[in-house]
PDB file of C-alpha atoms in Angstrom:
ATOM      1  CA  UNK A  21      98.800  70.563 106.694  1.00  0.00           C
ATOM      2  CA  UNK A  22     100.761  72.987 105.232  1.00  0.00           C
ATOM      3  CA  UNK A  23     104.141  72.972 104.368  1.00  0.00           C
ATOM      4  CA  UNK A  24     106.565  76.400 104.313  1.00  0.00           C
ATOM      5  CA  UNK A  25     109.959  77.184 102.508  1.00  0.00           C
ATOM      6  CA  UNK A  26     111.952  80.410 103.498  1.00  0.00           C
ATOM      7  CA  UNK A  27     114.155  81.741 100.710  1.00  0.00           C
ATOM      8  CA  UNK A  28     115.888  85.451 100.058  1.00  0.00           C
ATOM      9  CA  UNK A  29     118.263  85.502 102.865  1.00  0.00           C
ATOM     10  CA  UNK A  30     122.417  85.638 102.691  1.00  0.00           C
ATOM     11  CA  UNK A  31     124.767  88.506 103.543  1.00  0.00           C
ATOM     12  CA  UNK A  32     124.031  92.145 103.690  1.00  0.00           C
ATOM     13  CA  UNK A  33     125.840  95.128 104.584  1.00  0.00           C
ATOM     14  CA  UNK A  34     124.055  97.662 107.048  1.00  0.00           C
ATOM     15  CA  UNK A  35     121.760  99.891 106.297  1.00  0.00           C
ATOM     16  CA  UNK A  36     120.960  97.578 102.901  1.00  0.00           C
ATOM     17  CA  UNK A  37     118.112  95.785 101.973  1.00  0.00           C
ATOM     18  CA  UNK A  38     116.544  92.302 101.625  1.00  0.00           C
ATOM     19  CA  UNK A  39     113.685  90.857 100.442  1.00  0.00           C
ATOM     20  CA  UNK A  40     112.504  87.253 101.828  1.00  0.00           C
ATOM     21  CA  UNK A  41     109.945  85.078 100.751  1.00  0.00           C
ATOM     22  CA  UNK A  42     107.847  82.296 102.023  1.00  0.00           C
ATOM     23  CA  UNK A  43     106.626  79.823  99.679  1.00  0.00           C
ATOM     24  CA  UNK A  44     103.400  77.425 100.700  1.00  0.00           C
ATOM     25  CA  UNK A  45     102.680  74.152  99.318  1.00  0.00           C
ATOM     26  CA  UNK A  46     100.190  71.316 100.473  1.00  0.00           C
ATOM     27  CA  UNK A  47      97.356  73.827 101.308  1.00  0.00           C
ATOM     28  CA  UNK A  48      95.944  77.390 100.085  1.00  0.00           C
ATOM     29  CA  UNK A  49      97.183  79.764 102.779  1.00  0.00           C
ATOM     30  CA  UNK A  50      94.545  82.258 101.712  1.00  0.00           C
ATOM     31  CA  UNK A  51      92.689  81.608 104.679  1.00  0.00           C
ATOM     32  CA  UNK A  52      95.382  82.113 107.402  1.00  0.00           C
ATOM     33  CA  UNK A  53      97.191  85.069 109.235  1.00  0.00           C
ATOM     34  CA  UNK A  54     100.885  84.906 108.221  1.00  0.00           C
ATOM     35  CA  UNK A  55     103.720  86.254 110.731  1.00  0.00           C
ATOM     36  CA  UNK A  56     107.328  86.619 110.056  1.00  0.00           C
ATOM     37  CA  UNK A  57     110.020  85.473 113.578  1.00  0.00           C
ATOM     38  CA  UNK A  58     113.518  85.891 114.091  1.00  0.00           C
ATOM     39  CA  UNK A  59     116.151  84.123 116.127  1.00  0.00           C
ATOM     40  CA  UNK A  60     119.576  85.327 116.600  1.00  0.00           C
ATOM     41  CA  UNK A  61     122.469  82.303 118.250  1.00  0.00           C
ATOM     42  CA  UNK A  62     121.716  81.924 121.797  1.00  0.00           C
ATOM     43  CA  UNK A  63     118.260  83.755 121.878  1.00  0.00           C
ATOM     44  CA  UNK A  64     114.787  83.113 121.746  1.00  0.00           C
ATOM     45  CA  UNK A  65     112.704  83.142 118.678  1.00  0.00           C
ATOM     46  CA  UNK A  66     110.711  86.677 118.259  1.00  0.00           C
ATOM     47  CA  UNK A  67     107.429  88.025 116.640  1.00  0.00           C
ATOM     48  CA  UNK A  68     108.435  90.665 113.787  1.00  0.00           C
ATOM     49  CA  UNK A  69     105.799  90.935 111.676  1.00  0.00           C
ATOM     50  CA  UNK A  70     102.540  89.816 110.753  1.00  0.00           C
ATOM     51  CA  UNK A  71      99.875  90.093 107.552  1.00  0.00           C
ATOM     52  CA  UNK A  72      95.877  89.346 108.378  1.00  0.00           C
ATOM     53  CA  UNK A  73      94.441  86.823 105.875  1.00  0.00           C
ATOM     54  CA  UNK A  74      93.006  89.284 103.548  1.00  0.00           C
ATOM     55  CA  UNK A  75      96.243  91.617 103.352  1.00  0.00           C
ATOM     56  CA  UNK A  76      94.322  94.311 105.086  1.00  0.00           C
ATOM     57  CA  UNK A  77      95.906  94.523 108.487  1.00  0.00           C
ATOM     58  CA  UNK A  78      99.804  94.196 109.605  1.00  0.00           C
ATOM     59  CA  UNK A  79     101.498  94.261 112.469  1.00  0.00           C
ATOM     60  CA  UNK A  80     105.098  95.076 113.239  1.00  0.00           C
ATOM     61  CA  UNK A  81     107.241  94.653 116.419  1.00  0.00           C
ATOM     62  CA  UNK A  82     108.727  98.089 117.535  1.00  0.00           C
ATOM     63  CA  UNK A  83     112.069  97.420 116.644  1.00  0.00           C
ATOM     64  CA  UNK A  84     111.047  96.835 112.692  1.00  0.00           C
ATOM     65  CA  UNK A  85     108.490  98.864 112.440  1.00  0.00           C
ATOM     66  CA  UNK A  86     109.200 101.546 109.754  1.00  0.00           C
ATOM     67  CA  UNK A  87     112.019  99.161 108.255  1.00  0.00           C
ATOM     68  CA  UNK A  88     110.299  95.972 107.785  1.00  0.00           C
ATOM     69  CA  UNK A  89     107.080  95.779 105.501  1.00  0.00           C
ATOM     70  CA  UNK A  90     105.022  92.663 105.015  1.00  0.00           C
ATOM     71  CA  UNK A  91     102.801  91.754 102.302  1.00  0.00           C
ATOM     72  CA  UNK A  92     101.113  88.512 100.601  1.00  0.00           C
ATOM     73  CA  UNK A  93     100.051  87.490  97.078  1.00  0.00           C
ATOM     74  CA  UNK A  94      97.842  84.737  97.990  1.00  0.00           C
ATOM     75  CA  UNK A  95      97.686  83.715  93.966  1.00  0.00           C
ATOM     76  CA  UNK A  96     101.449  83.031  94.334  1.00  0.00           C
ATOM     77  CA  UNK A  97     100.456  81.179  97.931  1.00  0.00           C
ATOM     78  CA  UNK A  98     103.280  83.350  99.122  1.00  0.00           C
ATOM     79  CA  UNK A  99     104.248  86.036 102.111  1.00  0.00           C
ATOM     80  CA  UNK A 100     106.967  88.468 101.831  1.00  0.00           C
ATOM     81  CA  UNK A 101     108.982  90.494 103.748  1.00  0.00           C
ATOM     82  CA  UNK A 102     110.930  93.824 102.959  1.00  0.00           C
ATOM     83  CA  UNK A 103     113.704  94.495 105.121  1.00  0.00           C
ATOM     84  CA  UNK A 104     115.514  97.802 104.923  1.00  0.00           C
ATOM     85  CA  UNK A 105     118.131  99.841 107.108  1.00  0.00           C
ATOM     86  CA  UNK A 106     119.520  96.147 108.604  1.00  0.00           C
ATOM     87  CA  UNK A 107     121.127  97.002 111.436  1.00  0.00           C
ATOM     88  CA  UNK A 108     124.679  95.041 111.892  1.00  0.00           C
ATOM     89  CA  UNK A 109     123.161  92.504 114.089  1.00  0.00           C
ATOM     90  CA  UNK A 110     125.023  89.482 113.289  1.00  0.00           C
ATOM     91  CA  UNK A 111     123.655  86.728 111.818  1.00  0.00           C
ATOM     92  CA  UNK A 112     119.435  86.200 112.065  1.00  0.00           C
ATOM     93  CA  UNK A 113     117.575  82.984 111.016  1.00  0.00           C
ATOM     94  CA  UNK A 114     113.944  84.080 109.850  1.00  0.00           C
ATOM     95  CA  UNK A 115     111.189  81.816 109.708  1.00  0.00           C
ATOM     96  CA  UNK A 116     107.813  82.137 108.344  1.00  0.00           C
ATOM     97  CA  UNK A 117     104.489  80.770 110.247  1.00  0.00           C
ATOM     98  CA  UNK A 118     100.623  79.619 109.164  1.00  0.00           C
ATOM     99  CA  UNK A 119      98.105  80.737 111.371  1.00  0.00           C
ATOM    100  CA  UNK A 120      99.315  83.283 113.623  1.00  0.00           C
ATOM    101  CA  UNK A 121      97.154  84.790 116.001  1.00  0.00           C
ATOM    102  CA  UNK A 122      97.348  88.207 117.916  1.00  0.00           C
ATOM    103  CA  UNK A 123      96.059  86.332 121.216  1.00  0.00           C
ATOM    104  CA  UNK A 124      97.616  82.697 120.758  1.00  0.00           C
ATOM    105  CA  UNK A 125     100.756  83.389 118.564  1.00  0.00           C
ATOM    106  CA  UNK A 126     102.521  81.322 116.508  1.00  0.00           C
ATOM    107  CA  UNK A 127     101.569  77.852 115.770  1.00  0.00           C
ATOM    108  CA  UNK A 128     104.086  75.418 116.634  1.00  0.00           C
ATOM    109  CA  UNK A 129     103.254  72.660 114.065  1.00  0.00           C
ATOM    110  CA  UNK A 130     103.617  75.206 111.096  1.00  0.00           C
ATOM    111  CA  UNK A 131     106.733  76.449 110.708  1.00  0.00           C
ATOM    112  CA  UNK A 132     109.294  76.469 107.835  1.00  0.00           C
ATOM    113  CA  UNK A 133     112.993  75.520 108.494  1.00  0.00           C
ATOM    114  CA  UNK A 134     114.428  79.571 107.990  1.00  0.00           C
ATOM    115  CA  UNK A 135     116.448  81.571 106.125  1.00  0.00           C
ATOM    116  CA  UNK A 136     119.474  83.162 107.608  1.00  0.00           C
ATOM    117  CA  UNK A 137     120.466  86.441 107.331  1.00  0.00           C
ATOM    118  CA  UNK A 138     123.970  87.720 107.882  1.00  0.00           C
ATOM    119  CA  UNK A 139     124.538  91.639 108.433  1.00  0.00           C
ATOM    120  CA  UNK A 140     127.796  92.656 108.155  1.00  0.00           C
ATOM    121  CA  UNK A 141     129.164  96.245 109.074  1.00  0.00           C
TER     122      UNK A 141
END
């Protein structure tokens, strides 16, 4: 129904900062939770942030939270997120997904295809 395209990501130093987006076509996202995953090689894809349809709530996994800062402009059919203070973690893909939930999660059938992010030390 909707269709997502990450963008914003290369190589960073630690400690600097990034901005990604995630661009929506096909369908107004104005209506739908937005969340923010990463998956590092090897590991399984985790939660790191999440925006409420109107804007109005967020929510952060612990290990971003006070780094990381998400935010939509639902004109632009668009979520972003802030990333400061990377930590030299290697090298990250993040994905963007439509209609996150706090109970359910993700949705499996709406997810873009990532941007990676490469922190160097």
């Amino acid at each position: 129904q909707v269709q997502l395209v990450e963008s914003g990501g290369g190589l960073v130093q630690a400690g600097g900062s990034l901005r990604l987006s995630c661009a929506a076509s096909g369908r107004s996202i104005s209506s739908y939770a937005m969340a923010w995953f990463r998956q590092a090689p090897g590991k399984e894809r985790d939660f790191v942030a999440a925006i409420s349809w109107r804007g109005d709530s967020t929510y952060y996994a612990d290990s971003v939270k006070g780094r990381f800062t998400i935010s939509r402009d639902n004109a632009k059919n668009t979520v972003y997120l802030e990333m400061n203070s990377l930590s030299p973690e290697g090298a990250d893909v993040y994905y963007c997904n439509a209609g996150w939930g706090m109970r359910l999660g993700p949705r499996n059938d709406c997810w873009g295809q990532g941007t990676q992010v490469t922190v160097s030390s």
